[in-house]
PDB file of C-alpha atoms and ligand atoms in Angstrom:
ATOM      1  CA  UNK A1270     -35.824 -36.294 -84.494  1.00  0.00           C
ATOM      2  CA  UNK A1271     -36.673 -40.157 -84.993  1.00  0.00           C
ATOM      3  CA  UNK A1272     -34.459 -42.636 -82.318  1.00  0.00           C
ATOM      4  CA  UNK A1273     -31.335 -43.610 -84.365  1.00  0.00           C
ATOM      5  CA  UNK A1274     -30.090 -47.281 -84.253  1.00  0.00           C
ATOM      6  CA  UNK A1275     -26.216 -46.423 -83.677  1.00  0.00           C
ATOM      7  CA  UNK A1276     -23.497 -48.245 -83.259  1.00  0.00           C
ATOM      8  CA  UNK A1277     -19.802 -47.792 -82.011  1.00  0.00           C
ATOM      9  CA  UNK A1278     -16.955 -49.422 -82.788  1.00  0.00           C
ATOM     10  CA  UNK A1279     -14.508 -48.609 -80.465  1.00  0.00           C
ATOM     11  CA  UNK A1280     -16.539 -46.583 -77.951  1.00  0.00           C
ATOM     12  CA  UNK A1281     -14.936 -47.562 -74.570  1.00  0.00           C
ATOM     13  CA  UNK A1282     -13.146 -44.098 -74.713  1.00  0.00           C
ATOM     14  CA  UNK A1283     -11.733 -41.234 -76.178  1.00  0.00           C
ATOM     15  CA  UNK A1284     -14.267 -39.938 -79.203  1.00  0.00           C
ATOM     16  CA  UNK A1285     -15.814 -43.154 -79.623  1.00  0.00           C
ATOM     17  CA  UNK A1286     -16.998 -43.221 -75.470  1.00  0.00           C
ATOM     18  CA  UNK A1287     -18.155 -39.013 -76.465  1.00  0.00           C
ATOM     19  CA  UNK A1288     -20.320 -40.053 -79.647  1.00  0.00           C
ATOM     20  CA  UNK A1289     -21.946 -42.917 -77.621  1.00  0.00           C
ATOM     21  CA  UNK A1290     -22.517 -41.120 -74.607  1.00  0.00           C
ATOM     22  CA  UNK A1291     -23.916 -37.859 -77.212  1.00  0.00           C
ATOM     23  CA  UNK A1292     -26.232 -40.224 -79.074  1.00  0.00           C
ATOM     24  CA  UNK A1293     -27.749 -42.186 -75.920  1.00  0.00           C
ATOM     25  CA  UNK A1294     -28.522 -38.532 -74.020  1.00  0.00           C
ATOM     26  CA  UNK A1295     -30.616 -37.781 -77.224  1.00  0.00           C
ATOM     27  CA  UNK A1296     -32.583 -41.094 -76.759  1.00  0.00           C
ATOM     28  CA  UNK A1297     -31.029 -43.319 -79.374  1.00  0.00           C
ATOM     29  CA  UNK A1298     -30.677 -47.004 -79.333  1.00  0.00           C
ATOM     30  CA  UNK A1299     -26.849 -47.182 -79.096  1.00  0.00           C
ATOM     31  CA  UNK A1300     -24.452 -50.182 -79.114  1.00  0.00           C
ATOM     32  CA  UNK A1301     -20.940 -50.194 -78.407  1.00  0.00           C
ATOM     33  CA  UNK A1302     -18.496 -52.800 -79.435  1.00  0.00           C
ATOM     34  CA  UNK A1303     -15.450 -52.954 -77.219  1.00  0.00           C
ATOM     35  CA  UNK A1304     -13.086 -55.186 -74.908  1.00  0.00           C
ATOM     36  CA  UNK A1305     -14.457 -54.118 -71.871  1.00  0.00           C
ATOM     37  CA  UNK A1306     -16.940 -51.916 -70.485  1.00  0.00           C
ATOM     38  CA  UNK A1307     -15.362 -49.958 -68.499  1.00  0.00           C
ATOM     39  CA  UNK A1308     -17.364 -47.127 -67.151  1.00  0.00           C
ATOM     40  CA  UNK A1309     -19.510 -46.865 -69.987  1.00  0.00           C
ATOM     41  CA  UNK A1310     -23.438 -45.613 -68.354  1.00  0.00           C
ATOM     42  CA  UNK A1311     -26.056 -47.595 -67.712  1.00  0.00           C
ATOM     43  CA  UNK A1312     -28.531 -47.124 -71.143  1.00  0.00           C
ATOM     44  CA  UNK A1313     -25.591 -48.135 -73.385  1.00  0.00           C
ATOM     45  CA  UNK A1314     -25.723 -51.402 -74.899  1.00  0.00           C
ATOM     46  CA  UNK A1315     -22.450 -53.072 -74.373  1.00  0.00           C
ATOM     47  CA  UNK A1316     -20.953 -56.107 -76.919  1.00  0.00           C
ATOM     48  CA  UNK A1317     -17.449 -57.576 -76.184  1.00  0.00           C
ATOM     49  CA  UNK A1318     -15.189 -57.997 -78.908  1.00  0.00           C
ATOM     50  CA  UNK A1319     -11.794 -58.076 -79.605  1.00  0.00           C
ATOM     51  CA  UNK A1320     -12.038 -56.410 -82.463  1.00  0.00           C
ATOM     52  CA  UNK A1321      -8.567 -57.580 -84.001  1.00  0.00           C
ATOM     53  CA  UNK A1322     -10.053 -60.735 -84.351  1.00  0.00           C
ATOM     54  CA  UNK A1323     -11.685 -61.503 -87.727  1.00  0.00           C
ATOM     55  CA  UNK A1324     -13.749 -63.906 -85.757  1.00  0.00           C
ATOM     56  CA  UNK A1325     -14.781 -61.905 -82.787  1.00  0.00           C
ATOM     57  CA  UNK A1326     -15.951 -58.523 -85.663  1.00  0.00           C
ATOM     58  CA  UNK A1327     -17.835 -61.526 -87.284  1.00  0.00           C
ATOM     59  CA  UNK A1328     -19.599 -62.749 -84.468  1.00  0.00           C
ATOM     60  CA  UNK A1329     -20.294 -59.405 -82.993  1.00  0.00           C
ATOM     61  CA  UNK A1330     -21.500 -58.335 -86.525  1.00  0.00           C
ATOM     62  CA  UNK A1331     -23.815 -61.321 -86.335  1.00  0.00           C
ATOM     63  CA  UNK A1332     -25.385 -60.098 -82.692  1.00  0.00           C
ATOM     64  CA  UNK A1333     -25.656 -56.499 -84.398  1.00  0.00           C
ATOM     65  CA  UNK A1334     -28.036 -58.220 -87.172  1.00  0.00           C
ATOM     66  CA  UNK A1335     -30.060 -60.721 -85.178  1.00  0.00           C
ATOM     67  CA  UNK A1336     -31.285 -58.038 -82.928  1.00  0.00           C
ATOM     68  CA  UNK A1337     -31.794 -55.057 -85.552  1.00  0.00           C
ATOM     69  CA  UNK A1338     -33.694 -54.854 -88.830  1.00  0.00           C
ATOM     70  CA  UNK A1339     -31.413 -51.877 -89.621  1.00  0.00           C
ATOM     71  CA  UNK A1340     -28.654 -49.530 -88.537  1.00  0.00           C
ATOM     72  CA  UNK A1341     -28.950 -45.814 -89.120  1.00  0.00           C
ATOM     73  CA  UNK A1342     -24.751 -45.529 -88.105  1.00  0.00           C
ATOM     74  CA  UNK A1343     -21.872 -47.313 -88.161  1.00  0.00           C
ATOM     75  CA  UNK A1344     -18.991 -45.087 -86.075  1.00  0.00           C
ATOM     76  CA  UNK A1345     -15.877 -46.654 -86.894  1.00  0.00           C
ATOM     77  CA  UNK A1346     -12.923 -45.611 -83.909  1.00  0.00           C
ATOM     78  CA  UNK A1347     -11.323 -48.330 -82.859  1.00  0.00           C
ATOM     79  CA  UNK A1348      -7.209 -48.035 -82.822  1.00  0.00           C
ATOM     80  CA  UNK A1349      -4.583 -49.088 -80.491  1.00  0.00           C
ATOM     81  CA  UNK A1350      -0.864 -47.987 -81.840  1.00  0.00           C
ATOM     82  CA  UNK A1351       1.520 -50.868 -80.869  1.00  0.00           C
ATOM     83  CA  UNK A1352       5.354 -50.136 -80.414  1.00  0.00           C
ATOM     84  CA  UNK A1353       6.455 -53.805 -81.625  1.00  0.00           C
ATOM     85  CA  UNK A1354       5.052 -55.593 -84.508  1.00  0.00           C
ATOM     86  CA  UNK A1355       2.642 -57.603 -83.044  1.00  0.00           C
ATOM     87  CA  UNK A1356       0.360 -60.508 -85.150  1.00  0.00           C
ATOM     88  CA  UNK A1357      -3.088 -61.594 -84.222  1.00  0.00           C
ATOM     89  CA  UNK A1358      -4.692 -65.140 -83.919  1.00  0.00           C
ATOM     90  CA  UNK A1359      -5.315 -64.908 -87.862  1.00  0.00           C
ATOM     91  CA  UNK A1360      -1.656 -63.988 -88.017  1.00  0.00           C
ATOM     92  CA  UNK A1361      -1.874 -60.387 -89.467  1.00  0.00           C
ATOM     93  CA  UNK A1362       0.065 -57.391 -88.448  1.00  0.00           C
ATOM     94  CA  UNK A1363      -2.394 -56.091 -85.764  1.00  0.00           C
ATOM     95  CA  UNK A1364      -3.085 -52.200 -86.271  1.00  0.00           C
ATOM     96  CA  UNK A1365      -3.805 -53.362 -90.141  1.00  0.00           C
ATOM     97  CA  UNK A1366      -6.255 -55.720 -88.232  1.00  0.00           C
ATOM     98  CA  UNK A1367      -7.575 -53.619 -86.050  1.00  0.00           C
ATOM     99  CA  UNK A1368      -7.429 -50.230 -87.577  1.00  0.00           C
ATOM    100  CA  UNK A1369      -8.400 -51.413 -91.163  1.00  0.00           C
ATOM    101  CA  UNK A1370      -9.627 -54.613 -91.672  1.00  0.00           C
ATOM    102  CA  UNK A1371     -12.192 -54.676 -88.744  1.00  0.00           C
ATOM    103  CA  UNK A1372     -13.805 -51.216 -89.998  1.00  0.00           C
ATOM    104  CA  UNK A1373     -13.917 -53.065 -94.144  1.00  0.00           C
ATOM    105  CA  UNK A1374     -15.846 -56.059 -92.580  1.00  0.00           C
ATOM    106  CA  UNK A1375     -18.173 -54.425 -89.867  1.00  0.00           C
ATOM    107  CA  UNK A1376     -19.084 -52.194 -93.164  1.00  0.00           C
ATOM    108  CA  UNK A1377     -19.396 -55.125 -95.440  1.00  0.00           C
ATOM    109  CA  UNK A1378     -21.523 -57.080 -92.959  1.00  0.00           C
ATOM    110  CA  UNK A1379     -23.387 -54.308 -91.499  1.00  0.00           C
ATOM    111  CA  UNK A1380     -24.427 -53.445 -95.248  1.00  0.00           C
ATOM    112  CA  UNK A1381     -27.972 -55.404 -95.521  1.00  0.00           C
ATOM    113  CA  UNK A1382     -29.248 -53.666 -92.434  1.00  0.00           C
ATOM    114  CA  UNK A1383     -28.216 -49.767 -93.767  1.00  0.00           C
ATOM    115  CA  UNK A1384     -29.608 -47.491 -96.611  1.00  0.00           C
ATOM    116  CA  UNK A1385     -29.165 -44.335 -98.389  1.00  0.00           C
ATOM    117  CA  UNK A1386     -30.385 -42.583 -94.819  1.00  0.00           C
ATOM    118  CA  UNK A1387     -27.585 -44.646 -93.411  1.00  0.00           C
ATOM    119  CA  UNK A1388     -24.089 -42.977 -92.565  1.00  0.00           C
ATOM    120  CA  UNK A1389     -21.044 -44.782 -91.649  1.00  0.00           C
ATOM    121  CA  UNK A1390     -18.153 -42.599 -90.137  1.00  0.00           C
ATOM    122  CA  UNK A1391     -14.403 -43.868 -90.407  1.00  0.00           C
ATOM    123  CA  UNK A1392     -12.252 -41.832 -87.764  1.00  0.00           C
ATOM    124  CA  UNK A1393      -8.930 -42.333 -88.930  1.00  0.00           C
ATOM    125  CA  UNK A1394      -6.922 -39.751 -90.870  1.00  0.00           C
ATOM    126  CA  UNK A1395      -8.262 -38.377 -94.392  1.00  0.00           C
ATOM    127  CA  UNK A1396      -5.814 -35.237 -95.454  1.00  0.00           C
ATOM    128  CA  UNK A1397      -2.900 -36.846 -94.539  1.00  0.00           C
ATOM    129  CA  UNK A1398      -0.493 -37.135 -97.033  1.00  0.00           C
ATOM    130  CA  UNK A1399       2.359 -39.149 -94.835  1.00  0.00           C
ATOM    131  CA  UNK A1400       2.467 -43.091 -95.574  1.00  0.00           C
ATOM    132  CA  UNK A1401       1.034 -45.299 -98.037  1.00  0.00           C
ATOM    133  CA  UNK A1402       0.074 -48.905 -97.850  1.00  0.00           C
ATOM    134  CA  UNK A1403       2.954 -51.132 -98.483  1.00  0.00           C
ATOM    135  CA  UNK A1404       1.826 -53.552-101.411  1.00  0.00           C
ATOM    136  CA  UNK A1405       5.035 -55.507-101.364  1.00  0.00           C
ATOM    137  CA  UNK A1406       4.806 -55.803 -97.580  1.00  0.00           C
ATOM    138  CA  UNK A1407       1.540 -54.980 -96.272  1.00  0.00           C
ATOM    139  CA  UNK A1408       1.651 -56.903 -93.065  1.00  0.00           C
ATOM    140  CA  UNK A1409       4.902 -55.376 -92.198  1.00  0.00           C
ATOM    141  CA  UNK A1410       7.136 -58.165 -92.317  1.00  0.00           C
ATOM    142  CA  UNK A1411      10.454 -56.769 -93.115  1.00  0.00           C
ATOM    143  CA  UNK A1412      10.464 -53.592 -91.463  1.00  0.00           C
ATOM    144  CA  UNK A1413       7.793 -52.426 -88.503  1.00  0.00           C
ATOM    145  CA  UNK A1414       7.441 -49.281 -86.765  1.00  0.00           C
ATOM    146  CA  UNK A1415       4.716 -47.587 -85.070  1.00  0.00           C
ATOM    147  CA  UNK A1416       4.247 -44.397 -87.447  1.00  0.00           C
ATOM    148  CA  UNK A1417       4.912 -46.913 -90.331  1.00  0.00           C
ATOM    149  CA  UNK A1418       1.852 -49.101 -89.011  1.00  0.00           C
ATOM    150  CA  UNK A1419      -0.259 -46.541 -88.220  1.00  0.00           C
ATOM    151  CA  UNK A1420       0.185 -44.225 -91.204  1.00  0.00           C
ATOM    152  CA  UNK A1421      -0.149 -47.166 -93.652  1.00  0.00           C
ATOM    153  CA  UNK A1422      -3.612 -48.142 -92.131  1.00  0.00           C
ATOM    154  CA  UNK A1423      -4.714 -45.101 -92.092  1.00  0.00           C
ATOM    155  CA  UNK A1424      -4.066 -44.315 -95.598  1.00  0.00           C
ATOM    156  CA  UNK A1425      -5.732 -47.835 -96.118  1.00  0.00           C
ATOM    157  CA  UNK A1426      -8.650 -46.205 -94.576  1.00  0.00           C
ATOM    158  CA  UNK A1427      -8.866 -43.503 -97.045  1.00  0.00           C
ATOM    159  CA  UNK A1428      -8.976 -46.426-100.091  1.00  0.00           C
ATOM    160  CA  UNK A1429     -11.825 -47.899 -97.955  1.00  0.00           C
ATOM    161  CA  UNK A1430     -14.038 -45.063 -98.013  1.00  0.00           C
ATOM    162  CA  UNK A1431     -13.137 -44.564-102.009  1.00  0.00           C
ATOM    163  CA  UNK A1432     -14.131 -48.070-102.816  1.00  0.00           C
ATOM    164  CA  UNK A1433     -17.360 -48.266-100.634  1.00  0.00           C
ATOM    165  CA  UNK A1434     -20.017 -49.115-102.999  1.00  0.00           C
ATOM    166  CA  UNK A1435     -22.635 -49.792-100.230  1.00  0.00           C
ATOM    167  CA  UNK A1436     -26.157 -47.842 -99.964  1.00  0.00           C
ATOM    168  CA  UNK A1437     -24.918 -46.085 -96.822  1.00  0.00           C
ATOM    169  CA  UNK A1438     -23.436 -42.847 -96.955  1.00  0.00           C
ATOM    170  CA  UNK A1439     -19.463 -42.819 -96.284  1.00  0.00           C
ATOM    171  CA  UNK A1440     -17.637 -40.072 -94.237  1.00  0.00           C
ATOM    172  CA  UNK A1441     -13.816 -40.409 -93.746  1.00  0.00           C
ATOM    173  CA  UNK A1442     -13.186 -38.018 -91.075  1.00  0.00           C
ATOM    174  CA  UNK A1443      -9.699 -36.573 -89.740  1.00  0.00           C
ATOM    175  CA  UNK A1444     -11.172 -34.817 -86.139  1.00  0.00           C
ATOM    176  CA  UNK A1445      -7.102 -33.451 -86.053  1.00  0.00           C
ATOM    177  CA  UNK A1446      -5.464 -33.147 -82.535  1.00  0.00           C
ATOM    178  CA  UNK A1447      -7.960 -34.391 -80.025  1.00  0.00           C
ATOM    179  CA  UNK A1448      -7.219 -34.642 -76.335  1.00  0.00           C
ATOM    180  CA  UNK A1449      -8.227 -38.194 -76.009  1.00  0.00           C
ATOM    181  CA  UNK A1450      -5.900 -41.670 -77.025  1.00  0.00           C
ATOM    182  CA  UNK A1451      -3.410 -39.621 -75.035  1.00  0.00           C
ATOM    183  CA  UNK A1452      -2.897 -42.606 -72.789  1.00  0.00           C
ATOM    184  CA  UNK A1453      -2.983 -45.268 -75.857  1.00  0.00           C
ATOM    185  CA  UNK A1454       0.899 -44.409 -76.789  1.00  0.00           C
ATOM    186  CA  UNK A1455       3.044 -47.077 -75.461  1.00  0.00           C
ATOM    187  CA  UNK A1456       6.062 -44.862 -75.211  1.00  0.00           C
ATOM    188  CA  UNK A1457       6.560 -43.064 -71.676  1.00  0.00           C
ATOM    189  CA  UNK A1458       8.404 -40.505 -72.880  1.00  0.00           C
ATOM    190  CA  UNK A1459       6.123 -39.709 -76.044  1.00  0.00           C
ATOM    191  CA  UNK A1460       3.132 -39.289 -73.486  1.00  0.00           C
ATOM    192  CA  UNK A1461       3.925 -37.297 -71.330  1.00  0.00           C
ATOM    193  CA  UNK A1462       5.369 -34.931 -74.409  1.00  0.00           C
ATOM    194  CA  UNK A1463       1.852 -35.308 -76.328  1.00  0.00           C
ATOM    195  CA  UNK A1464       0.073 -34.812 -72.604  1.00  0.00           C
ATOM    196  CA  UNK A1465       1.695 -31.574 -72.145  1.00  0.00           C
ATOM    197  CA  UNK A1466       1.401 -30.575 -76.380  1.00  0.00           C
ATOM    198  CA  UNK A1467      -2.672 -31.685 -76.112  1.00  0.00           C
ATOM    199  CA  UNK A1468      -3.214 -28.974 -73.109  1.00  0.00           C
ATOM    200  CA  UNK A1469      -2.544 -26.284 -75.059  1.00  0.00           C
ATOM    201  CA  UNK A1470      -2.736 -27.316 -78.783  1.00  0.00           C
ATOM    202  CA  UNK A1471      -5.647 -29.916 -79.063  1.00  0.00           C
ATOM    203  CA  UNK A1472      -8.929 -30.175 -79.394  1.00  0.00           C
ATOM    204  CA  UNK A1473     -11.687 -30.909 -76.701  1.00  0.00           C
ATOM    205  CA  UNK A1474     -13.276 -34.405 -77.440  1.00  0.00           C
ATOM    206  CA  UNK A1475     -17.069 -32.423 -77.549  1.00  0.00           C
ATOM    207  CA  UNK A1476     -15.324 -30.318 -80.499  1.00  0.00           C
ATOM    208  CA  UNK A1477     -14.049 -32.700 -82.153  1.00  0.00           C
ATOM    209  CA  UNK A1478     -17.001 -35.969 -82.282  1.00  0.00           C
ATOM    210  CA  UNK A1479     -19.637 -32.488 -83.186  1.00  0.00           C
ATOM    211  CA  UNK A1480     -19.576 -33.090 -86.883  1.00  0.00           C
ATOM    212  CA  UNK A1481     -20.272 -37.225 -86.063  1.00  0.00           C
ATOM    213  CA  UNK A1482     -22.647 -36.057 -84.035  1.00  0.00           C
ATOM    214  CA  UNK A1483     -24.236 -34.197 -87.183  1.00  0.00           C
ATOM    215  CA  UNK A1484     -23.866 -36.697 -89.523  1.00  0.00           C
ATOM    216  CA  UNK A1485     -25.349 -39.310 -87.898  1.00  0.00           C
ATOM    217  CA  UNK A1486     -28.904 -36.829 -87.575  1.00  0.00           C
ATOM    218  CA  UNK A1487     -28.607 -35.339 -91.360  1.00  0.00           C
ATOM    219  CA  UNK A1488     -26.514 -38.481 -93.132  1.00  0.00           C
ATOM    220  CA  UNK A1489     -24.686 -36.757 -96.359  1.00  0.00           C
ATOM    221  CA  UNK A1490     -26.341 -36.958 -99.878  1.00  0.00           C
ATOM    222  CA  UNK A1491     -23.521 -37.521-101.395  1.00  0.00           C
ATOM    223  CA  UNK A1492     -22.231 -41.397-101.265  1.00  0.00           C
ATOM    224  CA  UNK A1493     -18.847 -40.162-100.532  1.00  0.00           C
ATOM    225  CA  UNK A1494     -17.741 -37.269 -97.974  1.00  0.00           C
ATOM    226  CA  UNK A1495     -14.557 -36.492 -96.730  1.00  0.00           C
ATOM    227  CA  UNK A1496     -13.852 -34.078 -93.476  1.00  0.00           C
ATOM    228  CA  UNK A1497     -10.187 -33.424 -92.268  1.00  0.00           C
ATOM    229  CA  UNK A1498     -10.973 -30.817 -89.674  1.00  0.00           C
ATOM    230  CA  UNK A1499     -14.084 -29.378 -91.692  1.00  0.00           C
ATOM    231  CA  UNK A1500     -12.091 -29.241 -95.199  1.00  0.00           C
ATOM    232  CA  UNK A1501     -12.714 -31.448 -97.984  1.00  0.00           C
ATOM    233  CA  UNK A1502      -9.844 -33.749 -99.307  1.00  0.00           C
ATOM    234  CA  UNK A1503      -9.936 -34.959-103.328  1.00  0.00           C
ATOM    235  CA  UNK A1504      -8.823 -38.765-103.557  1.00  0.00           C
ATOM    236  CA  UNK A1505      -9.767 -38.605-107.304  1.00  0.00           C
ATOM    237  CA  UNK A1506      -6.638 -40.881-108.926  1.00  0.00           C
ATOM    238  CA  UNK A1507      -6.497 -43.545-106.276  1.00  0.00           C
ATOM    239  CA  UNK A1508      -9.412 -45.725-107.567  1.00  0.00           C
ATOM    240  CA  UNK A1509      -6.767 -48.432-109.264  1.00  0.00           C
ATOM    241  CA  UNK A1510      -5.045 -48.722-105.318  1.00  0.00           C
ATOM    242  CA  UNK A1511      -8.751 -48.713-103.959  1.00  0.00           C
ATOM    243  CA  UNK A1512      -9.537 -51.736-106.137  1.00  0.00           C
ATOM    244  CA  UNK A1513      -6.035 -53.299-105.519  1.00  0.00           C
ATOM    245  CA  UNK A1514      -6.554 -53.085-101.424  1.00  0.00           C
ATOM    246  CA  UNK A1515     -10.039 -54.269-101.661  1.00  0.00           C
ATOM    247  CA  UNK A1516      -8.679 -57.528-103.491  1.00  0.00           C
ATOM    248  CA  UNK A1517      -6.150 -58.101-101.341  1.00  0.00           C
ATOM    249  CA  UNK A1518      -8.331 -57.766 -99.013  1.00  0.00           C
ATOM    250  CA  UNK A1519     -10.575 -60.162-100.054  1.00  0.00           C
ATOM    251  CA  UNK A1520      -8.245 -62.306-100.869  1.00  0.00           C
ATOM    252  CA  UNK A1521      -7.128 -62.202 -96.834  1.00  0.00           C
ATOM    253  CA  UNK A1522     -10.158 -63.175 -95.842  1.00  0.00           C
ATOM    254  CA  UNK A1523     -10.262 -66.366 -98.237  1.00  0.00           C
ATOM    255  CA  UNK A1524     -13.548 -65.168-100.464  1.00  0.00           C
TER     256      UNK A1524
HETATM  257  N1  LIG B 576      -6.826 -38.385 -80.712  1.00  0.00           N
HETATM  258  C1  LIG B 576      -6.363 -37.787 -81.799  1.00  0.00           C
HETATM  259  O1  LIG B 576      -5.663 -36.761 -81.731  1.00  0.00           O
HETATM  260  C2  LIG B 576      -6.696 -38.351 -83.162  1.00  0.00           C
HETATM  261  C3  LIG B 576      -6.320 -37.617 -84.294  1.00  0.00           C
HETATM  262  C4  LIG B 576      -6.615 -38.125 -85.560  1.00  0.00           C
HETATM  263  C5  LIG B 576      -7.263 -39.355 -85.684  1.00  0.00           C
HETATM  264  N2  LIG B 576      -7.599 -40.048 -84.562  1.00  0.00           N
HETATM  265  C6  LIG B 576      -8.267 -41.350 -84.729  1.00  0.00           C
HETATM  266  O2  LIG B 576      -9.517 -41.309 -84.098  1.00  0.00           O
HETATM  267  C7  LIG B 576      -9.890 -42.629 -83.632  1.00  0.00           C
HETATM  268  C8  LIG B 576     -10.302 -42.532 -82.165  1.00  0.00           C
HETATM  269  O3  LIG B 576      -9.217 -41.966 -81.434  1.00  0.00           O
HETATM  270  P1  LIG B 576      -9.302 -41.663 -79.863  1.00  0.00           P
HETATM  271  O4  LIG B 576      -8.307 -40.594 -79.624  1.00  0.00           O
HETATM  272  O5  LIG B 576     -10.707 -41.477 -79.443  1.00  0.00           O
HETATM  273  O6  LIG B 576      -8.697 -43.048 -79.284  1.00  0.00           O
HETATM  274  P2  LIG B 576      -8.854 -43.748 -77.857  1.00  0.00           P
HETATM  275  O7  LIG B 576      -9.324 -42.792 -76.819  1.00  0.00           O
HETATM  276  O8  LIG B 576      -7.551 -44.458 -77.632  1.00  0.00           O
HETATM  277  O9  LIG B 576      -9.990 -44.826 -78.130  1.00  0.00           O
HETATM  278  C9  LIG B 576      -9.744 -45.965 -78.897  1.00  0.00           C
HETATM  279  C10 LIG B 576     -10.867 -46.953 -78.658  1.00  0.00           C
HETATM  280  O10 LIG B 576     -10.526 -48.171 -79.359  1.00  0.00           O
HETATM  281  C11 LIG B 576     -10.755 -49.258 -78.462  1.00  0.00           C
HETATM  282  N3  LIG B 576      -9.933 -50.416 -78.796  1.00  0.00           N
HETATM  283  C12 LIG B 576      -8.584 -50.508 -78.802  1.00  0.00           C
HETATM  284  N4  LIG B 576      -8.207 -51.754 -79.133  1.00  0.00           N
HETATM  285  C13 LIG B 576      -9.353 -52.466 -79.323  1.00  0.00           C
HETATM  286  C14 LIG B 576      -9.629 -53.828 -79.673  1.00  0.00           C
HETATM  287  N5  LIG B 576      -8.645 -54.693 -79.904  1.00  0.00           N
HETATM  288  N6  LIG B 576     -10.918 -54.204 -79.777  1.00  0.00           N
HETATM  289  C15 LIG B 576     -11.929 -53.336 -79.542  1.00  0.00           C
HETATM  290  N7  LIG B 576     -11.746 -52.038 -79.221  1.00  0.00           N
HETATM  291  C16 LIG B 576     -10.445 -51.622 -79.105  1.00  0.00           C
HETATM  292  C17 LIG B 576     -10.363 -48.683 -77.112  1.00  0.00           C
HETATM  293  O11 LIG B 576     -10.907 -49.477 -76.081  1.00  0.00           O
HETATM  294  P3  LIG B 576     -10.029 -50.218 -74.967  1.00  0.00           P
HETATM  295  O12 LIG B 576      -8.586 -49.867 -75.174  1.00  0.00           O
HETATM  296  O13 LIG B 576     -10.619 -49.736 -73.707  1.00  0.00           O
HETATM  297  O14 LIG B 576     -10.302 -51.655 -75.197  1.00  0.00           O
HETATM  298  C18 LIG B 576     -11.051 -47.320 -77.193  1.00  0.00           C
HETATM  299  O15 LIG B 576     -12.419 -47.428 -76.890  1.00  0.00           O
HETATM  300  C19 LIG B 576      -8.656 -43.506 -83.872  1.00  0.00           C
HETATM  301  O16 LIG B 576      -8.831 -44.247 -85.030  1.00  0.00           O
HETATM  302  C20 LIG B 576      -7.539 -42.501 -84.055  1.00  0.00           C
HETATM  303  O17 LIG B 576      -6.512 -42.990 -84.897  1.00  0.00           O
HETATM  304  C21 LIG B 576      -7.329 -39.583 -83.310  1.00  0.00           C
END
């Protein structure tokens, strides 16, 4: 198997620490993009980054491409649910930021340096039906709440893999219950309740990141595949909202 150039959003912990950790034991040139190292092993390439900042994913984008000719994977994990609406320093509702809009521009800046042996993997939540993006409030204005943000990003998430029209291959993948994030809800009461529901119904991490794992050795032929716990989910007849998110989203970003 030839070294893979990999790189991980989000890969301080949880899934995202498990895929980084996976790749770098089987000899590939791996990069994680994170706020802090933590305890991430030595052989890991580490690059701070907020990556709620449009800014920061732009400049760390920029490092990515002055020091590799290409990138075989783009893991996409980054997520943080907050209890209170919460804006960034570009003023946007910060899990769209963060969960969304930093995985559509690593993938749209990222794009020169991957081809059709290139995979990028979006960890979100494909298969879920729950939420939709608000298109009369999509920074969550009016009315907040934690499901609310992180159901409507998600979903965004889903139109993002739909309108990729990049070389790489696209997987949105749902990896279901996982016992990691368990200490990312900011509600006491909520984690010890998921704590004690993740020892008996969840996942291992190992299970769950095996598929990236996979994906990023044999990239999919087709341009588009979708995974929510190993079962393929149709998004045929949300093109129109694909479009409409990825002008809006443009339009955010003043281009
Ligand atoms: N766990 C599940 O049951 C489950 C189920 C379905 C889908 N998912 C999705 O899978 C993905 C990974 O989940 P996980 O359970 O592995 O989560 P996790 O353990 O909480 O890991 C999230 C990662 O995102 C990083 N992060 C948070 N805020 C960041 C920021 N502003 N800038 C840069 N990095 C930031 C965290 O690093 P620091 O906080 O250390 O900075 C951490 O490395 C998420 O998108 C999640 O929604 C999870």
């Amino acid at each position: 198997m030839t070294r893979r150039i990999v790189i991980v959003a989000g890969g301080t912990a949880g899934m995202g620490r498990a895929t980084a950790v996976a790749r770098a034991a089987r000899g590939d040139d791996v990069t994680v993009l994170g706020r802090s190292r933590r305890d991430l092993p030595d052989g890991i390439r580490f690059l701070a980054a907020d990556l709620s900042s449009v800014a920061e994913v732009e400049r760390v984008a920029g490092e990515v491409a002055a020091r590799h000719d290409r990138v075989d994977a783009l893991t996409l994990f980054a997520n943080r649910p907050l209890p209170r609406r919460t804006e960034t320093a570009d003023g946007l509702e910060y899990t769209f930021a963060l969960y969304y809009l930093s995985r559509y521009l690593l993938g749209v800046r990222l794009a020169p340096l991957m081809g059709t042996t290139s995979v990028i993997v979006n960890v979100s939540g494909v298969g879920t039906t729950a939420g939709a993006v608000r298109w009369d409030d999509p920074q969550l204005r009016g009315r907040y709440g934690l499901v609310r943000a992180q159901l409507q990003a998600g979903r965004a998430n889903d139109l993002l893999g739909l309108a990729h029209d990049g070389e790489a291959r696209y997987v949105l993948y749902h990896p279901g219950f996982t016992r990691s994030g368990l200490d990312g809800h900011p509600n006491p009461l909520v984690r010890g309740v998921l704590k004690t529901l993740a020892r008996v119904a969840a996942r291992p991490v190992e299970r769950s990141v095996a598929p990236i794992l996979e994906w990023i050795d044999h990239p999919p032929a087709e341009r588009l595949t979708t995974s929510d716990r190993g079962r393929a989910v149709d998004l045929s007849g949300r093109e129109a909202d694909a479009r409409r998110l990825v002008a809006y989203t443009q339009d955010l970003l003043g281009r």
